[in-house]
């Protein structure tokens, strides 16, 4: 018998955290493989392994679907809400990896590091969505954010990318600090870090109107609103989205949104449900501000990435509505929305990345006449825009319908009205994009069949040009003559695949939403506090 | 085949056609595209007939309203939404009209649009529109209704802006879309309000429980919900004050005007109110609003139609006015009569638009009535079609419009009291109708032939020296936009002739669907829909008022034609300029003329009341708030401090981030204050 103080290590359920392990393990393997000198290892093996790691985490999450417990002394929840978060992030990750094939960013940052960071960020996200404890929440958040700060700046030759990374880092730190401060205050008020215990304390001691507690809640609202880019804490979003390399933007737009919204659900509809009288109206106000600011802001944009940034602000507002109502329906609606949002956004970014490679910029004008040149891309982007706008027969309509229903059911009819009006405004800019796709012929941008050089006009694209011409990391589309950028079907193929798959999903799920809806039914189990 | 099975096939066919054409636009560039498009809608009409015959085969009470569900669409929180259609006499009548008239219009377009570069695209859109309209009509629940409603708006936008190189066309498309979206918001919110009480989205279930849910005389939330729903109906049916998009929508190709802005889409509002009649009858307020709006629309649109000089716009205002009759009727409980008028109006209005299209083609896309004249001899077939349409529209016996319009008015008159005002207004409107209709005929077909007509008489179709936008006179390319390299008139295109001939026949014989007291097949057929949910005050006009109405109708119509003849048709004595009579009238009533010509200043009113304040606010928000508050105070202050730093540093740390952080922190401060006040 040892006389030393015995600290009993918590029991670790390895199966329970297996999807986290897949992501972290994948990161290590990818990092090492990235060091190999062979071109094949860097250009092919690394992305493939990354996809395998993401797929494994999805598979393991599905394997663990029926579990409903807490792991490691209540630090992590193992329940459908966490698992669906892992699946969402995994899908977002796979999409981002596909977009990265042949892109500038991984070449400049080294393939191994780039993909490993993506995996680590995803692991952070997976932790964030499962966290049932303030400490794990914060660790998950930082683990998600820090690699993204770096990823945003990976196009080293482009100042906008560096600027974007720095901006994201600094403004992001303000958000994180606020969140942490809020956690500290909540801990001070309740004396507890576990969500379940916090909920008990709030209920038992009537902390619903305790100043310390509410001060903490206010700061947590700001921190999470920042992460999910809910107005008025959204300002970083357009700049960062526009500046970051497109695959990274796609990952940020999808994975971060999944993680942040699910964290919102867990924290507010779970741990802080007892104070919902206080935070309900505040979040409702934030949601409506986000809906208005996002939709109005998107109206005048000429860059697709900025447009999607503002659109994502509005979408975050819609999703927040499900959190506000604090009902079972609301939880299901938000989760359903966030998953469909991943699919719709992935389709959009796939087409934007492809168009950006062909034209050198991400302006809406780059999409002109795409309907003739690349009908598959044009159809996918059309579906994505219609879906985001909530047009019937797309999955976006079903998602919005559920949110509206949840709002009305939860006695927030006025919020439903804001939502409906907001999405009507959004038609203007979404349809503008669609109209561009199918009407004008592009001016000055040559169609790029097999070996025809594309004229690159935008000054920003110069950096891209030199980077692409870099002989070391040259993809299959190497140019014998050097210098000119050639875009062949091969470079665009991964984007086409992603666009087609996501586009098909938008329609199929829009017409037959039943199965996905059944899956989402389960998630409300994860927030038992709602049913007390 | 059961009625529902056939109806599903009806729904599927145009969708299939649209998708096939949309995907195969590279393969079928020529006539095949038109044939595929026409065949899909034609087959849909055949299956509508199958469905009708099958439904007529069901004799027992209560078996003529069938809800058929394909699968469960959404089921959350006790609210079940199924992908279900409702096949009943009402939806079948609409189905007949929509598929029937659509088939003819496809047939017409087959020839009329032949010279257009976007031939395949046109048929793909047209099929998509028919599909959307069928979703709207067949919807078995509120959710699917909203789906159809939205799709119809989108399809209409695509078709109005079909010639997308034309600025006027895209602007008109956007205008139509925006106003329709306002209507959509109303519809969605209204349905949400209603659903909170009914607890089910299914039409039949909701209607059966209407009285238990809302009480014998309705309640506030029913009225509020219905009024919002009616905003949707008014926007889609171009009723005051949401009508300004319809005349502009004439920028679309003429077959589009004929299909969606005369026969189908604009009648959606009428259909909606008829569909929701079990609710409507519980709310006196909603009914009154519908009647007043319909009545005002029919008068206002009639007066504007008197003075417009654009041929298609005159017909557009006429459509508004006729829909006004239907909205008024359907709100006053004249369901059968309104549906009757809806059907006959679809026949003669589609016919008028087709004839107008033929004239416009002969004029090489010129639409101004001032420049037309004397086409009677050059285009006898078109002239005949126009006259038949005109007689039906003016309500001259025995043409179809005569019976249907008088039926609406006699049901209204029968109810007495304040309804008499509507009754009188209805006949005043009928007088205006006859005048503006015959004004078109006299000006376009009578009088000395213009250059284009003379050329046509000589056997040669007129071609303009250069292509100009008929609305603005701007030069444009022929790549996209009417009339393209060639154009087609009814006299020379068998497909157009066939379509117009069939419609002319229907416009003449359509009255047989409902000659009061004598022959009322339509009324008997529609009974199951309108009796089942009726609150119990079905109005059956007496013999007296019917006969009086028929006589007044004839006199008013004939008088209108005579007045039009005096002003525009009477042969001129020698030496007088062609416009003598009408310009004398114009001079006499100059202010009124100007008022009507400017469409009662509705566009200006909306501009001043809504557009300008919003724009001003937007500018204010952008210029003042963004620049002074965000740009000046926050950014400017900090950027002054870093001005000396290097360009890169300034670029990366321009103070924007501080501004962002500042906003984050001030947002936090606001939230903190809020939360602390909660404690």
PDB file of C-alpha atoms in Angstrom, chain A residues 295 304 307-308 311-312 314-316 318-319 336-348 378-403 419 422-424 426-434 437-438 502-511, chain B residues 73 151 154 177:
ATOM      1  CA  UNK A 295     -29.201  39.816 -45.368  1.00  0.00           C
ATOM      2  CA  UNK A 304     -18.854  35.596 -53.793  1.00  0.00           C
ATOM      3  CA  UNK A 307     -21.555  37.445 -50.129  1.00  0.00           C
ATOM      4  CA  UNK A 308     -21.458  34.026 -48.517  1.00  0.00           C
ATOM      5  CA  UNK A 311     -25.236  35.101 -45.896  1.00  0.00           C
ATOM      6  CA  UNK A 312     -23.640  32.927 -43.224  1.00  0.00           C
ATOM      7  CA  UNK A 314     -27.944  35.611 -41.583  1.00  0.00           C
ATOM      8  CA  UNK A 315     -28.011  31.826 -41.541  1.00  0.00           C
ATOM      9  CA  UNK A 316     -26.470  31.850 -38.089  1.00  0.00           C
ATOM     10  CA  UNK A 318     -31.869  31.570 -38.391  1.00  0.00           C
ATOM     11  CA  UNK A 319     -30.178  28.727 -36.570  1.00  0.00           C
ATOM     12  CA  UNK A 336     -31.317  19.822 -38.856  1.00  0.00           C
ATOM     13  CA  UNK A 337     -30.623  23.288 -40.172  1.00  0.00           C
ATOM     14  CA  UNK A 338     -26.945  23.176 -39.359  1.00  0.00           C
ATOM     15  CA  UNK A 339     -26.489  19.866 -41.180  1.00  0.00           C
ATOM     16  CA  UNK A 340     -28.276  21.059 -44.275  1.00  0.00           C
ATOM     17  CA  UNK A 341     -26.305  24.278 -44.103  1.00  0.00           C
ATOM     18  CA  UNK A 342     -23.095  22.256 -44.333  1.00  0.00           C
ATOM     19  CA  UNK A 343     -24.302  20.565 -47.500  1.00  0.00           C
ATOM     20  CA  UNK A 344     -25.545  23.741 -49.171  1.00  0.00           C
ATOM     21  CA  UNK A 345     -22.434  25.717 -48.308  1.00  0.00           C
ATOM     22  CA  UNK A 346     -20.123  22.941 -49.446  1.00  0.00           C
ATOM     23  CA  UNK A 347     -21.796  22.930 -52.858  1.00  0.00           C
ATOM     24  CA  UNK A 348     -21.370  26.681 -53.151  1.00  0.00           C
ATOM     25  CA  UNK A 378     -23.936  25.910 -62.559  1.00  0.00           C
ATOM     26  CA  UNK A 379     -26.716  23.523 -61.557  1.00  0.00           C
ATOM     27  CA  UNK A 380     -25.024  22.757 -58.254  1.00  0.00           C
ATOM     28  CA  UNK A 381     -24.520  26.410 -57.402  1.00  0.00           C
ATOM     29  CA  UNK A 382     -28.074  27.195 -58.437  1.00  0.00           C
ATOM     30  CA  UNK A 383     -29.367  24.496 -56.123  1.00  0.00           C
ATOM     31  CA  UNK A 384     -27.153  25.749 -53.351  1.00  0.00           C
ATOM     32  CA  UNK A 385     -28.354  29.333 -53.720  1.00  0.00           C
ATOM     33  CA  UNK A 386     -31.976  28.269 -53.940  1.00  0.00           C
ATOM     34  CA  UNK A 387     -31.469  26.053 -50.922  1.00  0.00           C
ATOM     35  CA  UNK A 388     -29.898  28.806 -48.859  1.00  0.00           C
ATOM     36  CA  UNK A 389     -32.751  31.073 -49.877  1.00  0.00           C
ATOM     37  CA  UNK A 390     -35.205  28.403 -48.777  1.00  0.00           C
ATOM     38  CA  UNK A 391     -36.927  27.708 -52.061  1.00  0.00           C
ATOM     39  CA  UNK A 392     -39.378  24.804 -51.908  1.00  0.00           C
ATOM     40  CA  UNK A 393     -38.183  21.398 -53.073  1.00  0.00           C
ATOM     41  CA  UNK A 394     -34.731  22.053 -51.691  1.00  0.00           C
ATOM     42  CA  UNK A 395     -33.640  20.953 -48.276  1.00  0.00           C
ATOM     43  CA  UNK A 396     -33.253  24.572 -47.251  1.00  0.00           C
ATOM     44  CA  UNK A 397     -37.005  24.973 -47.403  1.00  0.00           C
ATOM     45  CA  UNK A 398     -37.603  22.071 -45.056  1.00  0.00           C
ATOM     46  CA  UNK A 399     -34.991  23.383 -42.666  1.00  0.00           C
ATOM     47  CA  UNK A 400     -36.534  26.834 -42.598  1.00  0.00           C
ATOM     48  CA  UNK A 401     -39.983  25.396 -42.224  1.00  0.00           C
ATOM     49  CA  UNK A 402     -38.872  23.551 -39.117  1.00  0.00           C
ATOM     50  CA  UNK A 403     -37.239  26.605 -37.628  1.00  0.00           C
ATOM     51  CA  UNK A 419     -37.054  35.148 -40.228  1.00  0.00           C
ATOM     52  CA  UNK A 422     -35.260  38.202 -43.785  1.00  0.00           C
ATOM     53  CA  UNK A 423     -35.272  35.220 -46.068  1.00  0.00           C
ATOM     54  CA  UNK A 424     -37.425  37.087 -48.557  1.00  0.00           C
ATOM     55  CA  UNK A 426     -32.177  37.146 -49.207  1.00  0.00           C
ATOM     56  CA  UNK A 427     -33.864  36.131 -52.442  1.00  0.00           C
ATOM     57  CA  UNK A 428     -32.516  39.288 -54.006  1.00  0.00           C
ATOM     58  CA  UNK A 429     -28.854  38.433 -53.714  1.00  0.00           C
ATOM     59  CA  UNK A 430     -29.163  34.678 -54.096  1.00  0.00           C
ATOM     60  CA  UNK A 431     -31.151  35.065 -57.284  1.00  0.00           C
ATOM     61  CA  UNK A 432     -28.716  37.650 -58.560  1.00  0.00           C
ATOM     62  CA  UNK A 433     -26.070  34.961 -58.471  1.00  0.00           C
ATOM     63  CA  UNK A 434     -28.361  32.463 -60.169  1.00  0.00           C
ATOM     64  CA  UNK A 437     -24.898  31.868 -63.903  1.00  0.00           C
ATOM     65  CA  UNK A 438     -27.423  31.357 -66.604  1.00  0.00           C
ATOM     66  CA  UNK A 502     -23.807  18.106 -52.523  1.00  0.00           C
ATOM     67  CA  UNK A 503     -26.174  19.416 -55.173  1.00  0.00           C
ATOM     68  CA  UNK A 504     -27.875  16.054 -55.427  1.00  0.00           C
ATOM     69  CA  UNK A 505     -28.154  15.918 -51.641  1.00  0.00           C
ATOM     70  CA  UNK A 506     -29.868  19.318 -51.609  1.00  0.00           C
ATOM     71  CA  UNK A 507     -32.605  18.053 -53.890  1.00  0.00           C
ATOM     72  CA  UNK A 508     -32.929  14.521 -52.544  1.00  0.00           C
ATOM     73  CA  UNK A 509     -33.132  15.689 -48.956  1.00  0.00           C
ATOM     74  CA  UNK A 510     -35.479  18.437 -50.042  1.00  0.00           C
ATOM     75  CA  UNK A 511     -37.908  15.998 -51.544  1.00  0.00           C
TER      76      UNK A 511
ATOM     77  CA  UNK B  73     -42.858  14.820 -45.878  1.00  0.00           C
ATOM     78  CA  UNK B 151     -42.649  28.187 -57.454  1.00  0.00           C
ATOM     79  CA  UNK B 154     -40.245  32.123 -59.503  1.00  0.00           C
ATOM     80  CA  UNK B 177     -40.975  39.083 -58.174  1.00  0.00           C
TER      81      UNK B 177
END
